[in-house]
Amino acid sequence: MSIPLNHHFVSQVHLKNFFNDKEQKIYVYDKILDNHYYKKTTKSLFSEPKLNSKFHNGIVDHSSIEEELNYYFEKDFSKNTEVIQQFIIDKNYTESVNIALIYFAKYGIIGDMRTPRFKQEIDNAIKKGLTEITHNATEELKSQIEKMFSYEKEVKYSNTGSYTELAEKIFKKMGNLIFQILIPNNADDYFIIPDFTAGTAREKINEYFNPDIKEIAFISLPLHSKIYLRFYSEKLFKTTDIPSSIILYIPSSQVEEINKINLDYCQDKVACENEEYLKKICNNRVEFNLEYNKNSQKTD
């Protein structure tokens, strides 16, 4: 049996929540090329060859990261989506709902870390720091550093560490979470999915010797065309001001605002279940940018 070499940085099971089953298409917008198109499958969407391959002890390993992601973050994705959908209907906060929310919080924590952009930035930063050290290093240390980057001859990224361990560690440091489940009030509105699983924001939520350390304190996750999840660390709020977790039905303006944030932050592409809505959102963004640039030039 051949080992798949095309690896997704947004899981296929997640992308299927934005797939138009009736039309058998998912609609995509490339903001760099200003190009709208569709795909009939999610197999090649938001993916890259050998994205999760790593080189260890002289061996190229294409499988272990993929297997970890599947076991901890993908195989129960559809089941947990259904749990959230049922919770929206009956408002019955069961242990299954709690488990599903924790599952998606951890999935969101590692979302941006899975992208080619993030992997390359981390590898470049490490390489830059260690390269500076080599200027005054011994030959033995130089040799060790060179060995650390031997993976570059075999795979694209270092891919060190465990997503599962990292998600668990960050989740614990966030403490108790407040959730918001956002749902479009207008049936003609849709959430888009960008080329990263979830957005995160960092704040000072724990005490350290270094007072400037910031950690993930907020997670923003488009779960489904009609469901958006937000998680906040309770540590962001004073004890007397902690808001309640809530299900919110939001107006078209707020859905559009969320979508535009994800469109701005994506590396180059977003996808949506509905072609007409996606074009409207993207065209509004282009018109806004043109108007903004025009006004900026007048000010200058």
Short mmCIF file of C-alpha atoms in Angstrom, two decimals:
data_model
loop_
_atom_site.label_atom_id
_atom_site.label_comp_id
_atom_site.label_asym_id
_atom_site.label_seq_id
_atom_site.Cartn_x
_atom_site.Cartn_y
_atom_site.Cartn_z
CA MET A 1 0.00 0.00 0.00
CA SER A 2 1.45 3.36 -1.03
CA ILE A 3 1.96 6.09 1.56
CA PRO A 4 0.11 9.35 0.74
CA LEU A 5 2.58 12.20 0.16
CA ASN A 6 0.07 15.01 -0.23
CA HIS A 7 -0.52 16.43 3.24
CA HIS A 8 -3.28 18.88 4.25
CA PHE A 9 -2.71 21.89 6.49
CA VAL A 10 -6.50 22.20 6.80
CA SER A 11 -7.89 18.72 7.38
CA GLN A 12 -10.10 17.27 4.65
CA VAL A 13 -12.75 16.31 7.20
CA HIS A 14 -12.88 20.00 8.18
CA LEU A 15 -13.07 21.21 4.57
CA LYS A 16 -16.05 18.91 3.97
CA ASN A 17 -18.07 21.11 6.34
CA PHE A 18 -17.73 23.83 3.66
CA PHE A 19 -18.35 21.59 0.65
CA ASN A 20 -21.55 22.07 -1.35
CA ASP A 21 -22.97 18.54 -1.41
CA LYS A 22 -25.82 19.48 -3.74
CA GLU A 23 -23.55 21.00 -6.39
CA GLN A 24 -20.61 18.70 -5.55
CA LYS A 25 -18.24 21.67 -5.49
CA ILE A 26 -16.32 23.85 -3.09
CA TYR A 27 -15.73 27.42 -4.23
CA VAL A 28 -12.29 28.99 -3.85
CA TYR A 29 -10.91 32.52 -4.11
CA ASP A 30 -7.21 33.29 -4.61
CA LYS A 31 -6.69 36.85 -3.37
CA ILE A 32 -3.16 37.10 -4.83
CA LEU A 33 -4.35 36.31 -8.35
CA ASP A 34 -7.85 37.77 -7.75
CA ASN A 35 -9.23 34.56 -9.17
CA HIS A 36 -12.45 32.66 -8.43
CA TYR A 37 -12.70 28.95 -9.23
CA TYR A 38 -14.11 25.73 -7.82
CA LYS A 39 -12.95 22.24 -7.01
CA LYS A 40 -14.98 19.04 -7.21
CA THR A 41 -12.97 17.47 -4.39
CA THR A 42 -11.01 18.58 -1.34
CA LYS A 43 -8.11 16.23 -2.03
CA SER A 44 -5.71 18.92 -3.23
CA LEU A 45 -7.21 21.96 -1.48
CA PHE A 46 -5.08 23.58 1.24
CA SER A 47 -2.41 20.91 0.96
CA GLU A 48 1.24 20.55 0.00
CA PRO A 49 3.38 17.56 -1.02
CA LYS A 50 5.44 16.22 1.91
CA LEU A 51 4.24 19.00 4.21
CA ASN A 52 4.38 16.69 7.25
CA SER A 53 7.33 14.56 6.20
CA LYS A 54 10.33 14.58 8.53
CA PHE A 55 13.88 13.28 8.45
CA HIS A 56 15.04 11.44 11.56
CA ASN A 57 18.01 9.14 12.14
CA GLY A 58 18.73 8.98 8.42
CA ILE A 59 15.18 7.97 7.50
CA VAL A 60 12.45 10.01 5.78
CA ASP A 61 9.19 9.54 7.67
CA HIS A 62 6.05 10.47 5.73
CA SER A 63 3.53 8.87 8.08
CA SER A 64 3.94 9.55 11.79
CA ILE A 65 2.67 13.17 11.83
CA GLU A 66 -0.20 12.27 9.51
CA GLU A 67 -1.16 9.37 11.80
CA GLU A 68 -0.98 11.59 14.88
CA LEU A 69 -3.20 14.23 13.29
CA ASN A 70 -5.70 11.61 12.18
CA TYR A 71 -5.93 9.89 15.56
CA TYR A 72 -6.13 12.97 17.80
CA PHE A 73 -7.61 15.68 15.58
CA GLU A 74 -9.50 14.16 12.64
CA LYS A 75 -11.16 10.78 13.17
CA ASP A 76 -13.75 12.21 15.63
CA PHE A 77 -14.20 15.53 13.81
CA SER A 78 -17.52 14.70 12.11
CA LYS A 79 -18.96 13.12 15.26
CA ASN A 80 -18.07 16.15 17.36
CA THR A 81 -19.47 18.52 14.72
CA GLU A 82 -22.79 16.68 14.99
CA VAL A 83 -22.66 17.03 18.79
CA ILE A 84 -22.30 20.82 18.46
CA GLN A 85 -25.09 20.96 15.87
CA GLN A 86 -27.42 19.09 18.23
CA PHE A 87 -26.42 21.35 21.13
CA ILE A 88 -27.43 24.38 19.05
CA ILE A 89 -30.88 22.81 18.62
CA ASP A 90 -31.63 21.51 22.12
CA LYS A 91 -29.34 23.77 24.26
CA ASN A 92 -28.63 20.75 26.48
CA TYR A 93 -25.04 21.09 27.76
CA THR A 94 -24.01 17.46 28.25
CA GLU A 95 -20.62 15.91 28.89
CA SER A 96 -20.50 15.04 25.17
CA VAL A 97 -20.83 18.76 24.34
CA ASN A 98 -18.02 19.59 26.77
CA ILE A 99 -15.78 16.94 25.20
CA ALA A 100 -16.57 18.22 21.69
CA LEU A 101 -15.74 21.82 22.62
CA ILE A 102 -12.43 20.78 24.20
CA TYR A 103 -11.67 18.73 21.07
CA PHE A 104 -12.18 21.74 18.79
CA ALA A 105 -10.27 24.08 21.11
CA LYS A 106 -7.21 21.83 20.91
CA TYR A 107 -7.67 21.45 17.15
CA GLY A 108 -7.76 25.24 16.86
CA ILE A 109 -4.67 25.73 19.02
CA ILE A 110 -2.45 23.97 16.48
CA GLY A 111 -4.27 25.34 13.43
CA ASP A 112 -1.84 28.01 12.26
CA MET A 113 1.14 25.88 13.29
CA ARG A 114 0.27 23.35 10.59
CA THR A 115 0.58 25.80 7.70
CA PRO A 116 3.60 26.01 5.36
CA ARG A 117 3.93 29.70 6.28
CA PHE A 118 4.32 28.99 10.00
CA LYS A 119 6.63 26.00 9.53
CA GLN A 120 8.95 28.00 7.28
CA GLU A 121 9.02 31.00 9.62
CA ILE A 122 9.97 28.81 12.59
CA ASP A 123 12.67 26.95 10.67
CA ASN A 124 14.11 30.22 9.33
CA ALA A 125 14.18 31.77 12.80
CA ILE A 126 15.96 28.78 14.31
CA LYS A 127 18.43 28.61 11.44
CA LYS A 128 19.20 32.32 11.69
CA GLY A 129 19.87 32.11 15.42
CA LEU A 130 22.09 29.06 15.19
CA THR A 131 23.97 30.39 12.15
CA GLU A 132 24.97 33.45 14.16
CA ILE A 133 26.32 31.17 16.87
CA THR A 134 28.58 29.34 14.41
CA HIS A 135 30.74 32.45 13.83
CA ASN A 136 32.55 31.84 17.11
CA ALA A 137 31.76 28.14 17.61
CA THR A 138 34.13 25.21 17.84
CA GLU A 139 34.39 22.83 14.90
CA GLU A 140 32.53 20.21 16.91
CA LEU A 141 29.62 22.57 17.59
CA LYS A 142 29.55 23.68 13.95
CA SER A 143 29.32 20.04 12.92
CA GLN A 144 26.41 19.45 15.31
CA ILE A 145 24.54 22.48 13.99
CA GLU A 146 25.07 21.39 10.39
CA LYS A 147 23.69 17.98 11.32
CA MET A 148 20.56 19.64 12.72
CA PHE A 149 19.82 21.06 9.27
CA SER A 150 20.62 17.90 7.33
CA TYR A 151 16.84 17.42 6.91
CA GLU A 152 16.87 20.16 4.24
CA LYS A 153 18.36 17.73 1.71
CA GLU A 154 15.46 15.31 2.22
CA VAL A 155 12.31 17.19 3.30
CA LYS A 156 10.93 20.74 3.33
CA TYR A 157 10.53 21.36 7.06
CA SER A 158 12.09 20.17 10.31
CA ASN A 159 8.70 19.06 11.70
CA THR A 160 10.00 18.46 15.20
CA GLY A 161 7.78 18.02 18.24
CA SER A 162 4.31 16.61 18.75
CA TYR A 163 1.10 18.46 17.90
CA THR A 164 -0.78 16.48 20.53
CA GLU A 165 1.63 17.35 23.35
CA LEU A 166 1.78 20.98 22.27
CA ALA A 167 -2.02 21.33 22.11
CA GLU A 168 -2.40 19.75 25.55
CA LYS A 169 0.28 21.96 27.09
CA ILE A 170 -1.20 25.19 25.70
CA PHE A 171 -4.75 24.14 26.55
CA LYS A 172 -3.82 23.64 30.20
CA LYS A 173 -2.09 27.02 30.37
CA MET A 174 -5.21 28.72 29.02
CA GLY A 175 -7.16 27.56 32.07
CA ASN A 176 -10.96 27.54 32.01
CA LEU A 177 -12.43 28.50 28.65
CA ILE A 178 -15.44 30.60 27.74
CA PHE A 179 -16.99 29.67 24.40
CA GLN A 180 -19.15 31.47 21.89
CA ILE A 181 -21.02 29.60 19.18
CA LEU A 182 -21.87 32.06 16.41
CA ILE A 183 -24.60 31.32 13.86
CA PRO A 184 -25.71 33.50 10.92
CA ASN A 185 -29.17 34.91 11.53
CA ASN A 186 -29.66 35.23 7.77
CA ALA A 187 -29.97 31.93 5.88
CA ASP A 188 -28.16 33.51 2.91
CA ASP A 189 -24.98 34.14 4.92
CA TYR A 190 -22.09 31.67 5.12
CA PHE A 191 -18.80 31.43 6.95
CA ILE A 192 -15.75 30.97 4.75
CA ILE A 193 -12.74 28.83 5.62
CA PRO A 194 -9.26 30.29 5.08
CA ASP A 195 -6.05 28.39 4.32
CA PHE A 196 -5.38 27.96 8.02
CA THR A 197 -7.47 25.97 10.48
CA ALA A 198 -7.97 28.62 13.15
CA GLY A 199 -6.74 32.00 14.26
CA THR A 200 -5.26 32.62 17.70
CA ALA A 201 -4.29 35.67 19.74
CA ARG A 202 -1.77 35.95 22.56
CA GLU A 203 -1.98 37.84 25.83
CA LYS A 204 -0.26 37.86 29.23
CA ILE A 205 -2.40 35.32 31.06
CA ASN A 206 0.15 33.65 33.36
CA GLU A 207 2.78 34.88 35.80
CA TYR A 208 6.42 34.48 34.75
CA PHE A 209 9.78 35.94 35.76
CA ASN A 210 9.75 37.60 32.33
CA PRO A 211 6.60 39.80 32.43
CA ASP A 212 6.50 40.16 28.63
CA ILE A 213 5.68 36.52 27.89
CA LYS A 214 2.39 36.16 26.00
CA GLU A 215 0.52 32.92 25.40
CA ILE A 216 -2.46 31.81 23.33
CA ALA A 217 -5.54 33.19 25.07
CA PHE A 218 -8.09 33.31 22.23
CA ILE A 219 -9.05 30.84 19.48
CA SER A 220 -11.19 31.68 16.46
CA LEU A 221 -12.42 28.70 14.43
CA PRO A 222 -14.79 28.48 11.43
CA LEU A 223 -16.23 25.03 12.11
CA HIS A 224 -18.93 24.85 9.48
CA SER A 225 -20.57 27.04 6.85
CA LYS A 226 -23.15 27.93 9.50
CA ILE A 227 -21.13 27.60 12.74
CA TYR A 228 -18.25 29.67 14.07
CA LEU A 229 -16.50 28.90 17.38
CA ARG A 230 -14.63 31.30 19.64
CA PHE A 231 -12.79 30.36 22.81
CA TYR A 232 -11.51 32.83 25.43
CA SER A 233 -9.30 32.10 28.42
CA GLU A 234 -11.04 33.16 31.65
CA LYS A 235 -7.71 34.70 32.62
CA LEU A 236 -8.42 37.54 30.19
CA PHE A 237 -11.11 38.84 32.52
CA LYS A 238 -11.34 40.03 36.10
CA THR A 239 -13.07 37.55 38.40
CA THR A 240 -16.18 39.70 38.61
CA ASP A 241 -16.35 40.35 34.86
CA ILE A 242 -16.14 36.83 33.43
CA PRO A 243 -18.77 36.55 30.67
CA SER A 244 -20.96 33.48 30.21
CA SER A 245 -20.54 31.01 27.39
CA ILE A 246 -23.28 31.55 24.87
CA ILE A 247 -24.89 30.66 21.54
CA LEU A 248 -25.33 33.81 19.45
CA TYR A 249 -27.30 34.42 16.26
CA ILE A 250 -25.44 37.21 14.51
CA PRO A 251 -26.44 39.70 11.76
CA SER A 252 -25.05 39.74 8.23
CA SER A 253 -22.69 42.61 9.05
CA GLN A 254 -20.95 40.59 11.77
CA VAL A 255 -20.69 37.47 9.58
CA GLU A 256 -19.11 39.62 6.87
CA GLU A 257 -16.70 41.21 9.35
CA ILE A 258 -15.51 37.79 10.54
CA ASN A 259 -15.08 36.58 6.97
CA LYS A 260 -13.10 39.66 5.97
CA ILE A 261 -10.72 39.19 8.90
CA ASN A 262 -10.02 35.63 7.76
CA LEU A 263 -9.67 36.75 4.15
CA ASP A 264 -7.15 39.41 5.16
CA TYR A 265 -5.11 37.03 7.31
CA CYS A 266 -5.07 34.05 4.92
CA GLN A 267 -1.89 33.48 2.97
CA ASP A 268 -3.63 33.44 -0.40
CA LYS A 269 -6.88 31.42 -0.50
CA VAL A 270 -10.26 31.00 1.14
CA ALA A 271 -13.10 28.58 0.35
CA CYS A 272 -16.86 28.64 0.73
CA GLU A 273 -19.93 26.49 0.18
CA ASN A 274 -21.75 29.21 -1.74
CA GLU A 275 -20.30 30.75 -4.90
CA GLU A 276 -22.48 33.86 -4.97
CA TYR A 277 -21.79 34.74 -1.33
CA LEU A 278 -18.03 34.21 -1.70
CA LYS A 279 -17.89 36.54 -4.71
CA LYS A 280 -19.86 39.19 -2.84
CA ILE A 281 -17.53 39.09 0.18
CA CYS A 282 -14.37 39.16 -1.95
CA ASN A 283 -15.64 41.89 -4.27
CA ASN A 284 -16.61 44.05 -1.30
CA ARG A 285 -13.10 43.65 0.07
CA VAL A 286 -11.50 44.63 -3.26
CA GLU A 287 -13.75 47.69 -3.57
CA PHE A 288 -12.98 48.70 0.03
CA ASN A 289 -9.22 48.41 -0.56
CA LEU A 290 -9.42 50.45 -3.77
CA GLU A 291 -11.39 53.18 -1.99
CA TYR A 292 -9.02 53.09 0.98
CA ASN A 293 -5.94 53.44 -1.25
CA LYS A 294 -7.58 56.28 -3.17
CA ASN A 295 -8.32 58.19 0.04
CA SER A 296 -4.81 57.52 1.38
CA GLN A 297 -3.28 59.04 -1.75
CA LYS A 298 -5.45 62.14 -1.34
CA THR A 299 -4.30 62.49 2.28
CA ASP A 300 -0.64 62.18 1.27
#
